[in-house]
Structure formats: C-alpha cells, structure tokens
Amino acid sequence: MLILAIESSCDDTCAAVLEDDKKVLSNIVSSQFDVHSKYGGIVPELASRKHIESIWPVVAAALKNAETPLDQIDLITATQGPGLVGSLLVGFTFAKGLALSKKIPCVGVDHMAGHLLSPFLEQNKPEFPYIALVVSGGNSSLFKVLDHVNFEHLGRTRDDAAGEAFDKVAKLLNLGYPGGPIISETANSGDGKAINFPRAWLSKDSLDFSFSGLKTSVVNHVNKLRQQKIPLPLADICSSFQEAVVEVLVEKSLKAISMHNCSTLIMGGGVASNQRLRDRMQKRCFTENIKFHVPAPIYCTDNAAMTGLAGYHQYQSGKTVAPDTDVYPRSPLN
Ligand code: KG4
C-alpha cells in the first residue's frame, strides 16, 4: 500500500510517501523559520497562511522524490490534532479533499501517536510494550505504548513543556528562536554544574513534569546579574539549565520504566533531538539494561513520515475519516 502523509500542526509544512509501514520513500519538511524568527515565536495566522502557500508544492515534491504519481497513492493520512487550529485545517482539509477527489480513504492522525511510533521509522524497531517520552514545544509526557494503536498516558507537564522552557530561556538571553538548538549549541562550551538550578521532582511517584520553576529561577539569576552589570556567563547558564531539564527527563523516564515493569524506552519530539539528552538517556539505559530507541533528529522534530506510519496502523484497525470531520487543538491521548 502506498501512503501520502501530510503534517501541518504548527509551523512546518510536511509531506511524505511511505510503502506500508516498511519504507519511507520521501520525506519533505518546509520550515517557516524566516516567517516567525523575527517575532521570537510562532504567529498562528502567519503560520496558516504560509501553509496554504506551501502545501501543494510540498506534496508535489514528496510525490516526485518518491517517484510515485498521485494516481498510485492508496491512502492519505494527515494530522488531525493537536496543534494550531488554523494550521491543522490547511493540511487536514487538503488531505480530505484530495482523498475525496481520488476516491481513496483518508485517516486523521493524532500528532502524539506519530511521535510515540516514530522509532519504527528506523531499521532497529522497538518491541511492545514500551515507555515513551514525548518532549516537544507543546508537550512533555510519558506514555506506556501497548501496541501500534493503544497508548496509556502516565504523566504530563503541569505547566511549561520542555521545549517551551528552552525557547523562553533563549528569548530571555536574546539568543533567538527556536531556543532548543541554540541553547544546546551554546551549552557545549559551558559547565553544567556552574549554577545549581532547581529540579522539580514533584511527589515521590509522580510521573508529571514541571519546568516553570526552573524557568523562573533562570530569570531571577539573569536579572540579578544584569542589575549588578555583570556580563552573563551565557555558556554556563545554558549548560546548567540544560542539565536541569535533562536530569529530570532522564530520571522520570527511568522511574516510569520501573513502575510499569517495561524493558524498553523510546523518545520522540523536537527536544529528543537534543544531543545531551540522547547521550545521557542512552548511558543510563545501558547501565540499567534497558533497550533504548530514539529516531534520527529529522524524525524527532515535526515530520510527515511518522504521520504516515501511525495513519497506516489506524487504517489497518479500521479507522478512516468522513469529509466533514473537524480538527482538534488538544490531544485526547494527553
Ligand atoms: O516537535 P517539534 O518540532 O514541534 C512541536 O513542538 O510540535 O519541537 C519543537 C521544539 C522547540 O521548542 C525547540 O526549541 C525544541 O523542540 N528543540 C530542541 C532542540 N531542537 C528542537 N530543544 C532542545 N535541544 C534541541 N537540540
């Protein structure tokens, strides 16, 4: 079965072509970085307008790279939610219209399901059940993944998502947008132990996260130095902040593994492309004899290949959408 997948939940217009869940034939991501970077964050109306401009060229490029004419596509899948409604509507409506005109089925995919299954895009596939950490600009959540379509939610952030904290700290330090990659780059030359920023462990067995206290602590630290006219030790601040985020993500994931008696851990979402997080998680899993899977960074950040993969399995379980099906801003999985 040949699948055309579309993802437009936020600020990237993405399309991919897959052969079943076996092979990614093409995977195109069109970034809106130039549109939003000057505002220091995503402007929802500009995002949806840009998706309208990009959707057809991106889909056409995905079909061309896969050497697959539209007439050979058997199934269309598109992100139905969660995300920015205006952005979601562009990709999802486009997908439903195209499927209707070609008389082929269309599946609406939850963006979280894509991240939860993203390691299946790699050669080395995880075994069910496994614990999944999804960390992005909008989510920091732990799940138990039972199979390709059944997910149990174990914990979520009570305030900021990890990626949101990276973005807000980068903005505070005037480092630009998106903050994650810039902070991680700046942190490379810093000392992660230089400043002892707080870790929010919450209650003993809690699998929830909280990053707003950490963010406030960075704000207070920076404001104090600025008031005293002391030059900001940017690398040390970034590295110490990153260590605080990474330590909590790693330890809570390991706690979920032991509480739910699993032996496999996977990571997905934009923050999962953070090298320090990947390295520390890998090391901890190795010591604890836990199998660890994280896809290549291109499959951690927003992409349509994961939408195709999750959509394929939903289709196999009998789920398709009607032409009047709407998008949703919040995930029922979360
Ligand atoms: O999954 P994603 O592409 O979009 C959604 O939020 O759905 O994730 C984007 C988030 C941003 O907050 C960005 O700052 C963060 O992922 N991010 C990173 C890194 N690369 C992207 N955070 C930390 N380190 C990175 N290397």
XYZ file of C-alpha atoms and ligand atoms in Angstrom:
360
model
C 0.000 0.000 0.000
C 1.349 3.473 -0.933
C 0.588 6.223 1.562
C 0.714 10.006 1.144
C 1.110 11.640 4.577
C 0.639 15.310 5.475
C 1.581 17.156 8.679
C 0.802 20.849 9.304
C 0.085 21.063 13.042
C 2.373 24.005 13.780
C 4.926 25.897 11.676
C 6.358 23.236 9.338
C 4.598 22.085 6.180
C 5.495 18.404 5.784
C 4.638 15.619 3.335
C 5.945 12.076 2.966
C 5.317 8.979 0.882
C 5.568 5.552 2.534
C 5.214 1.959 1.422
C 3.107 0.371 4.173
C 4.947 0.870 7.477
C 8.083 -0.611 5.920
C 9.761 2.089 3.867
C 9.880 5.900 3.737
C 10.109 6.775 0.025
C 10.282 10.544 0.596
C 10.075 12.971 3.496
C 9.830 16.731 2.835
C 9.840 19.444 5.527
C 9.299 23.075 4.578
C 10.256 25.277 7.514
C 8.605 28.638 8.230
C 11.660 29.782 10.198
C 12.070 33.011 8.152
C 8.435 34.000 8.710
C 8.418 33.632 12.515
C 12.003 34.191 13.686
C 11.723 37.980 13.668
C 8.772 37.762 16.107
C 10.642 35.430 18.531
C 7.851 32.837 18.312
C 5.134 31.434 16.085
C 2.416 33.825 14.859
C -0.586 31.495 14.278
C -2.253 33.465 11.480
C 1.001 33.810 9.530
C 1.605 30.063 10.023
C -1.711 29.065 8.451
C -1.290 31.489 5.543
C 2.189 30.102 4.851
C 0.814 26.521 4.968
C -1.693 27.485 2.246
C 1.177 28.715 0.038
C 3.356 25.660 0.700
C 1.004 22.704 0.879
C 0.759 21.838 -2.807
C 4.480 22.419 -3.639
C 5.471 20.282 -0.625
C 3.063 17.442 -1.520
C 4.196 17.598 -5.173
C 7.862 17.421 -4.072
C 7.148 14.394 -1.839
C 5.431 12.551 -4.719
C 8.244 13.490 -7.116
C 11.035 12.381 -4.743
C 9.221 9.091 -4.166
C 8.790 8.675 -7.944
C 5.148 7.962 -7.200
C 2.369 9.611 -9.258
C -0.676 10.687 -7.249
C -2.793 8.072 -9.042
C -0.748 5.289 -7.401
C -1.488 6.503 -3.848
C -3.848 4.148 -1.954
C -4.277 6.034 1.324
C -3.931 9.638 2.533
C -3.154 10.371 6.184
C -2.981 13.807 7.804
C -2.511 15.241 11.280
C -5.959 15.975 12.757
C -4.648 17.386 16.064
C -3.347 18.581 18.459
C -1.876 21.876 17.287
C -2.797 25.311 15.946
C -6.305 25.027 14.507
C -5.627 27.312 11.531
C -2.503 25.332 10.624
C -4.149 21.918 11.123
C -7.134 22.932 8.966
C -4.906 23.575 5.944
C -3.251 20.135 5.851
C -6.247 18.144 7.060
C -8.740 19.798 4.696
C -6.307 19.461 1.806
C -5.898 15.738 2.602
C -9.643 15.090 2.859
C -10.331 16.972 -0.396
C -7.603 15.123 -2.266
C -8.795 11.744 -0.933
C -12.386 12.548 -1.897
C -11.398 13.572 -5.419
C -9.271 10.430 -5.870
C -11.884 8.170 -4.210
C -9.348 6.787 -1.740
C -9.574 6.585 2.088
C -8.299 9.310 4.408
C -7.149 8.834 8.014
C -6.872 11.592 10.655
C -3.788 11.079 12.816
C -3.017 12.298 16.325
C 0.356 14.069 16.277
C 1.256 12.411 19.606
C 0.657 8.949 18.100
C 3.179 9.855 15.388
C 5.845 10.723 17.976
C 5.030 7.590 20.008
C 5.649 5.344 16.987
C 8.481 7.365 15.392
C 11.282 4.851 16.261
C 9.571 2.392 13.859
C 10.823 4.630 11.039
C 14.312 3.309 11.793
C 15.797 -0.117 10.942
C 16.034 -1.265 14.564
C 12.393 -1.461 15.738
C 11.316 -1.433 19.412
C 9.225 -4.246 20.939
C 5.872 -3.639 22.668
C 5.084 -2.714 25.369
C 7.437 0.216 25.886
C 7.645 3.507 27.767
C 7.724 6.625 25.589
C 8.906 10.102 26.495
C 7.460 12.742 24.148
C 9.165 16.108 24.574
C 8.444 18.999 22.226
C 7.447 22.658 22.177
C 3.923 21.784 23.281
C 4.317 18.535 25.257
C 6.338 16.773 27.894
C 4.572 13.488 28.518
C 5.205 9.866 29.416
C 3.185 7.043 27.893
C 3.035 3.276 28.000
C 2.709 2.122 24.386
C 0.836 -1.194 24.286
C 0.726 -1.669 20.510
C 0.506 0.462 17.329
C -2.859 1.990 18.286
C -3.218 1.694 22.082
C -1.448 4.158 24.360
C -1.739 4.691 28.112
C -0.952 8.187 29.366
C 1.235 8.155 32.506
C 2.285 11.764 33.109
C 2.331 15.248 31.636
C 3.783 18.663 32.297
C 1.794 20.706 34.782
C 2.941 23.993 33.250
C 5.570 24.639 30.523
C 6.665 21.935 28.078
C 10.413 21.233 27.990
C 10.800 22.796 24.510
C 8.806 25.825 25.638
C 11.243 26.266 28.552
C 14.200 26.079 26.115
C 12.504 28.675 23.885
C 11.667 31.040 26.764
C 15.167 30.877 28.266
C 16.699 31.543 24.824
C 14.417 34.573 24.444
C 15.453 35.857 27.891
C 19.107 35.540 26.848
C 18.413 37.168 23.437
C 19.700 34.057 21.661
C 16.948 33.801 19.023
C 14.233 31.314 18.056
C 13.746 28.354 18.277
C 15.687 28.180 21.516
C 16.454 24.456 21.811
C 19.160 24.119 19.163
C 20.789 27.474 20.107
C 20.858 26.681 23.846
C 22.279 23.235 23.228
C 24.975 24.687 20.925
C 25.864 27.433 23.450
C 25.885 24.870 26.289
C 28.656 22.876 24.573
C 31.330 25.259 25.841
C 29.788 25.701 29.315
C 29.927 23.969 32.699
C 26.684 22.194 33.557
C 27.491 22.322 37.264
C 28.269 26.074 37.334
C 24.793 27.092 38.561
C 22.610 24.808 40.647
C 19.198 25.421 39.048
C 16.260 23.593 40.718
C 14.848 20.222 39.577
C 11.093 19.739 40.085
C 10.664 16.112 41.181
C 7.096 16.726 42.497
C 5.758 13.908 44.705
C 7.710 10.632 45.112
C 5.950 8.534 42.468
C 4.777 11.368 40.235
C 5.433 10.961 36.516
C 4.367 14.569 35.883
C 6.809 17.310 34.966
C 7.088 20.994 35.841
C 9.508 23.410 34.206
C 8.097 26.819 35.169
C 10.010 26.967 38.486
C 13.261 26.252 36.662
C 12.467 28.948 34.102
C 11.716 31.483 36.883
C 14.971 30.556 38.600
C 16.908 31.280 35.378
C 15.031 34.619 35.009
C 15.919 35.607 38.603
C 19.560 34.592 38.162
C 19.892 36.565 34.908
C 18.087 39.646 36.284
C 20.382 39.710 39.324
C 23.500 39.636 37.132
C 22.048 42.293 34.812
C 21.228 44.601 37.762
C 24.806 44.244 39.007
C 26.049 44.894 35.443
C 27.933 41.577 35.478
C 28.394 40.106 31.957
C 26.227 37.000 31.553
C 28.184 33.720 31.500
C 25.965 32.513 28.634
C 27.568 29.099 28.115
C 27.393 28.229 31.839
C 23.774 29.414 32.136
C 22.745 27.383 29.059
C 24.654 24.307 30.166
C 23.342 24.415 33.771
C 19.771 24.981 32.541
C 20.085 22.116 30.032
C 21.447 19.787 32.757
C 18.444 20.547 34.976
C 15.976 19.722 32.172
C 17.846 16.626 31.023
C 18.266 15.156 34.521
C 14.524 15.352 35.249
C 13.565 13.902 31.838
C 16.005 11.001 32.227
C 15.160 10.108 35.831
C 11.373 10.334 35.385
C 11.575 8.128 32.272
C 13.577 5.542 34.235
C 11.035 5.742 37.063
C 8.225 5.040 34.566
C 10.182 2.010 33.314
C 10.497 0.535 36.802
C 6.930 1.433 37.906
C 5.422 -0.167 34.790
C 7.768 -3.105 34.530
C 8.971 -2.396 30.982
C 12.374 -3.073 29.492
C 12.266 -0.693 26.500
C 12.299 3.115 26.416
C 11.816 5.354 23.391
C 11.941 9.162 22.917
C 10.269 11.430 20.393
C 9.505 15.132 19.801
C 11.757 18.094 18.954
C 13.609 18.104 22.306
C 14.539 14.443 21.735
C 16.974 15.740 19.094
C 18.989 17.337 21.953
C 22.371 15.587 21.934
C 22.981 15.866 25.672
C 19.572 14.284 26.401
C 20.217 11.498 23.862
C 23.646 10.767 25.347
C 22.547 10.768 28.991
C 19.444 8.682 28.306
C 21.493 6.193 26.288
C 24.077 5.897 29.069
C 21.501 5.432 31.856
C 19.574 2.836 29.839
C 22.775 0.947 29.124
C 23.674 0.805 32.845
C 20.143 -0.301 33.787
C 19.987 -2.895 30.972
C 17.089 -1.138 29.252
C 16.712 -1.145 25.469
C 16.713 2.447 24.204
C 15.399 3.714 20.852
C 15.400 7.271 19.568
C 14.949 8.122 15.875
C 17.265 10.393 13.874
C 16.653 14.108 14.645
C 14.696 14.550 11.367
C 12.076 12.110 12.742
C 12.075 13.763 16.211
C 11.013 17.218 15.035
C 7.741 17.622 13.123
C 7.620 15.361 10.068
C 5.008 13.607 7.951
C 6.732 10.189 7.841
C 5.538 9.488 11.413
C 2.025 10.628 10.414
C 2.052 8.103 7.576
C 3.235 5.314 9.849
C 0.659 5.982 12.602
C -2.071 6.517 9.978
C -1.269 3.217 8.281
C -1.849 1.337 11.552
C -5.050 3.239 12.268
C -6.294 2.328 8.815
C -5.432 -1.334 9.487
C -7.524 -1.093 12.678
C -10.481 0.176 10.622
C -10.398 3.941 11.202
C -10.996 6.470 8.418
C -12.476 9.999 8.469
C -15.576 11.420 6.777
C -15.235 14.617 4.671
C -16.892 16.726 7.402
C -14.557 15.566 10.225
C -13.027 18.514 12.114
C -9.535 19.093 13.549
C -8.880 19.341 17.322
C -6.476 21.635 19.239
C -5.837 19.306 22.231
C -4.971 15.621 22.101
C -7.422 13.165 23.662
C -4.358 10.955 24.284
C -2.726 13.501 26.584
O 8.397 18.542 17.894
P 8.717 19.930 17.446
O 9.461 20.101 16.154
O 7.440 20.827 17.333
C 6.393 20.799 18.247
O 6.544 21.436 19.316
O 5.390 20.121 17.932
O 9.533 20.588 18.656
C 9.958 21.928 18.632
C 10.592 22.204 19.974
C 11.011 23.651 20.156
O 10.589 24.083 21.432
C 12.524 23.591 20.052
O 13.169 24.601 20.802
C 12.820 22.216 20.611
O 11.774 21.397 20.122
N 14.108 21.690 20.143
C 15.143 21.429 20.969
C 16.217 21.027 20.136
N 15.786 21.045 18.842
C 14.481 21.443 18.868
N 15.251 21.510 22.297
C 16.431 21.188 22.850
N 17.512 20.825 22.128
C 17.447 20.718 20.788
N 18.535 20.360 20.092
